[in-house]
Coordinates of C-alpha atoms in Angstrom, one line a residue:
Chain A
X1 CA 7.7 -11.2 -1.9
X2 CA 5.7 -11.5 -5.0
X3 CA 3.6 -9.0 -7.0
X4 CA 0.0 -9.6 -7.9
X5 CA -1.2 -8.7 -11.4
X6 CA -4.6 -7.1 -11.6
X7 CA -6.8 -7.5 -14.5
X8 CA -8.3 -5.6 -16.3
X9 CA -6.2 -2.5 -16.1
X10 CA -9.3 -0.4 -16.4
X11 CA -13.0 -1.0 -16.1
X12 CA -15.9 1.3 -16.7
X13 CA -19.5 0.3 -15.7
X14 CA -22.8 1.9 -15.1
X15 CA -23.8 2.7 -11.5
X16 CA -25.8 -0.1 -10.0
X17 CA -23.9 -2.8 -12.1
X18 CA -21.5 -5.3 -10.6
X19 CA -17.8 -5.0 -11.1
X20 CA -15.4 -7.9 -11.1
X21 CA -11.6 -7.6 -11.1
X22 CA -9.0 -10.3 -10.9
X23 CA -5.6 -10.9 -9.4
X24 CA -3.1 -13.5 -10.4
X25 CA 0.1 -14.4 -8.6
X26 CA 2.9 -16.9 -9.1
X27 CA 3.9 -18.7 -6.0
X28 CA 2.1 -20.1 -3.0
X29 CA 0.8 -17.5 -0.5
X30 CA -0.1 -17.2 3.2
X31 CA -2.8 -14.7 2.5
X32 CA -3.9 -12.1 -0.1
X33 CA -5.1 -8.6 0.6
X34 CA -7.2 -6.2 -1.4
X35 CA -6.8 -2.4 -1.1
X36 CA -8.7 0.6 -2.6
X37 CA -7.1 3.9 -3.5
X38 CA -9.2 6.9 -4.3
X39 CA -7.5 9.5 -6.5
X40 CA -4.6 11.1 -4.9
X41 CA -5.1 9.5 -1.5
X42 CA -3.7 6.7 0.6
X43 CA -4.8 3.1 0.4
X44 CA -7.7 1.7 2.3
X45 CA -7.7 -2.0 3.3
X46 CA -10.8 -3.9 2.0
X47 CA -10.4 -7.6 2.8
X48 CA -7.7 -10.1 3.8
X49 CA -8.3 -13.7 2.7
X50 CA -6.1 -16.5 4.0
X51 CA -4.8 -19.3 1.9
X52 CA -7.2 -21.8 3.6
X53 CA -10.2 -19.7 2.8
X54 CA -12.1 -19.8 -0.5
X55 CA -14.5 -16.9 -0.2
X56 CA -15.0 -13.9 2.1
X57 CA -17.6 -11.2 2.2
X58 CA -17.7 -7.7 3.5
X59 CA -20.8 -5.6 2.8
X60 CA -21.0 -5.3 -1.0
X61 CA -17.6 -6.9 -1.5
X62 CA -17.0 -10.5 -2.2
X63 CA -13.5 -12.0 -2.6
X64 CA -12.7 -15.4 -3.8
X65 CA -9.4 -17.2 -3.7
X66 CA -8.4 -20.2 -5.9
X67 CA -5.0 -21.4 -4.7
X68 CA -4.9 -24.1 -7.4
X69 CA -5.1 -21.4 -10.1
X70 CA -3.2 -18.9 -8.1
X71 CA -5.8 -16.3 -8.6
X72 CA -8.3 -14.1 -6.6
X73 CA -11.3 -12.1 -7.7
X74 CA -12.9 -9.1 -6.1
X75 CA -16.6 -8.5 -6.8
X76 CA -18.3 -5.2 -6.0
X77 CA -22.1 -5.5 -6.2
X78 CA -24.5 -2.7 -6.8
X79 CA -21.7 -0.3 -7.6
X80 CA -21.9 3.4 -6.6
X81 CA -20.1 6.5 -7.7
X82 CA -18.0 6.4 -4.6
X83 CA -16.5 3.1 -5.7
X84 CA -14.6 4.9 -8.4
X85 CA -11.0 4.2 -7.4
X86 CA -8.0 2.0 -8.1
X87 CA -8.0 -1.5 -6.7
X88 CA -4.8 -3.3 -5.8
X89 CA -4.2 -6.9 -4.6
X90 CA -1.2 -7.9 -2.5
X91 CA -0.4 -11.6 -2.3
X92 CA 1.8 -12.4 0.8
X93 CA 4.3 -15.1 1.4
X94 CA 4.8 -16.5 4.8
X95 CA 7.4 -14.5 6.7
X96 CA 7.2 -11.5 4.5
X97 CA 6.0 -8.4 6.1
X98 CA 5.9 -5.9 3.3
X99 CA 3.1 -5.5 0.7
X100 CA 4.0 -5.7 -3.0
X101 CA 1.4 -4.2 -5.4
X102 CA 0.8 -4.4 -9.1
X103 CA -0.4 -1.5 -11.2
X104 CA -4.0 -2.0 -10.1
X105 CA -7.4 -2.0 -11.7
X106 CA -8.8 1.5 -12.4
X107 CA -12.5 1.3 -11.8
X108 CA -14.8 4.1 -13.1
X109 CA -18.5 4.1 -12.1
X110 CA -20.6 6.1 -14.6
X111 CA -23.6 7.8 -13.0
Chain B
X1 CA -8.8 11.2 14.3
X2 CA -6.5 8.4 15.3
X3 CA -5.4 7.3 11.8
X4 CA -2.0 7.5 10.3
X5 CA -1.0 11.1 9.7
X6 CA 1.7 12.5 7.4
X7 CA 3.3 15.9 7.2
X8 CA 3.6 17.8 5.0
X9 CA 0.9 16.7 2.5
X10 CA 2.6 18.5 -0.4
X11 CA 6.2 19.5 -0.9
X12 CA 7.8 21.4 -3.8
X13 CA 11.5 21.6 -3.8
X14 CA 14.4 22.4 -6.2
X15 CA 16.7 19.7 -7.4
X16 CA 19.6 19.3 -5.0
X17 CA 17.8 20.3 -1.9
X18 CA 17.1 18.0 1.1
X19 CA 13.6 17.2 2.2
X20 CA 12.2 15.4 5.3
X21 CA 8.8 13.9 5.7
X22 CA 7.2 12.8 9.0
X23 CA 4.8 10.0 9.7
X24 CA 2.8 9.5 12.8
X25 CA 1.4 5.9 13.0
X26 CA -1.7 4.7 14.8
X27 CA -1.0 4.7 18.5
X28 CA 0.5 1.5 19.8
X29 CA 1.2 0.1 16.3
X30 CA 4.6 -1.4 16.4
X31 CA 5.2 -1.7 12.7
X32 CA 5.7 1.3 10.4
X33 CA 6.2 1.1 6.6
X34 CA 7.3 3.6 3.9
X35 CA 6.2 3.2 0.3
X36 CA 6.7 5.3 -2.8
X37 CA 4.1 5.6 -5.6
X38 CA 4.6 7.2 -9.0
X39 CA 1.8 8.1 -11.4
X40 CA -0.1 5.1 -12.8
X41 CA 1.8 2.6 -10.6
X42 CA 1.1 0.8 -7.4
X43 CA 3.0 1.7 -4.2
X44 CA 6.5 0.3 -4.0
X45 CA 8.0 -0.8 -0.7
X46 CA 10.9 1.3 0.6
X47 CA 11.5 0.2 4.2
X48 CA 9.8 -0.9 7.4
X49 CA 10.4 -0.7 11.2
X50 CA 9.5 -3.0 14.0
X51 CA 9.4 -0.6 16.9
X52 CA 12.6 1.4 16.5
X53 CA 14.5 -1.3 14.5
X54 CA 14.7 -0.9 10.8
X55 CA 14.3 -4.5 9.6
X56 CA 14.2 -4.3 5.9
X57 CA 15.2 -1.8 3.2
X58 CA 14.4 -2.0 -0.5
X59 CA 17.1 -1.6 -3.1
X60 CA 15.0 1.4 -4.2
X61 CA 16.3 3.1 -1.0
X62 CA 19.5 4.6 -2.3
X63 CA 22.1 6.1 -0.1
X64 CA 20.4 9.5 -0.5
X65 CA 17.4 8.2 1.4
X66 CA 17.4 7.6 5.2
X67 CA 14.6 6.7 7.5
X68 CA 14.5 6.7 11.2
X69 CA 12.1 5.8 14.0
X70 CA 14.1 6.8 17.1
X71 CA 11.6 6.1 19.8
X72 CA 9.4 3.6 18.1
X73 CA 6.7 6.1 17.6
X74 CA 6.8 8.6 14.7
X75 CA 9.2 8.1 11.8
X76 CA 11.0 10.5 9.4
X77 CA 12.1 9.9 5.8
X78 CA 14.8 12.2 4.5
X79 CA 15.9 12.5 0.9
X80 CA 19.2 14.3 0.4
X81 CA 20.2 16.0 -2.8
X82 CA 16.8 15.5 -4.4
X83 CA 16.5 14.6 -8.1
X84 CA 13.6 15.0 -10.4
X85 CA 13.1 11.2 -10.4
X86 CA 12.3 11.4 -6.7
X87 CA 9.0 13.1 -7.6
X88 CA 6.4 10.8 -6.3
X89 CA 3.8 10.2 -3.5
X90 CA 5.4 8.9 -0.3
X91 CA 3.1 6.8 1.7
X92 CA 3.4 5.7 5.3
X93 CA 1.5 2.8 6.8
X94 CA 1.4 1.1 10.2
X95 CA 0.2 -2.2 11.6
X96 CA -0.1 -3.7 15.1
X97 CA 3.0 -5.9 14.7
X98 CA 2.5 -7.7 18.0
X99 CA 3.1 -11.1 16.5
X100 CA 6.2 -12.1 14.5
X101 CA 5.8 -13.5 11.0
X102 CA 2.2 -12.5 10.4
X103 CA 1.0 -10.4 7.5
X104 CA -1.4 -7.9 8.9
X105 CA -3.7 -5.3 7.6
X106 CA -1.7 -2.1 7.0
X107 CA -3.3 1.3 7.6
X108 CA -2.1 3.9 5.2
X109 CA -1.7 7.7 5.7
X110 CA -2.8 10.2 3.1
X111 CA 0.7 10.5 1.7
X112 CA 3.1 13.3 1.0
X113 CA 3.3 14.4 -2.6
X114 CA 6.8 15.5 -3.6
X115 CA 7.6 17.5 -6.7
X116 CA 11.2 18.2 -7.5
X117 CA 11.8 21.0 -10.0

């Protein structure tokens, strides 16, 4: 399995602004997943994007995948205080069942 | 609530003691995973089960750690002779696991926070 590297490590924005965080990985993948973790709690799945997909939307979330650059981005539009959390990406190789996480992006929404 | 549940939510123990955590996955989920997370880090994979079979174990899972899923439903994670370095959040997750070689969405429980004094 391989670990994704999230960037930036920390991000603070005003409520209502858009937040963008990035994930880079090293080898080809089958899919890539994004998860959110509120402080002291378990992870919540946000989006799974497959290697043959370039963009996916879910509510205020937009995920892109560029397999040529081995990178993905997560855009949260019209941020809310409840979006304050750590965000992790998990790139998955074919045949690998476990998730491997980086250190995440810590997002803080300022009211 | 039919999500993943973990018990206890918090555990404080003294070094050298044994502890056991329980995870109840979402009903009919065949795969169950254990992860460990320390402060400021992402979760690290420990082990996973396909039904009652333990299919993969991380090198992080020393011989003091043992996990079981005897009937393919709930799972237990036991740590023997705890050390201060075992202090962490222990997360359990489950996924449907009906198809081999597919990476699926994993549904996480709230975690068990362990503090070893």
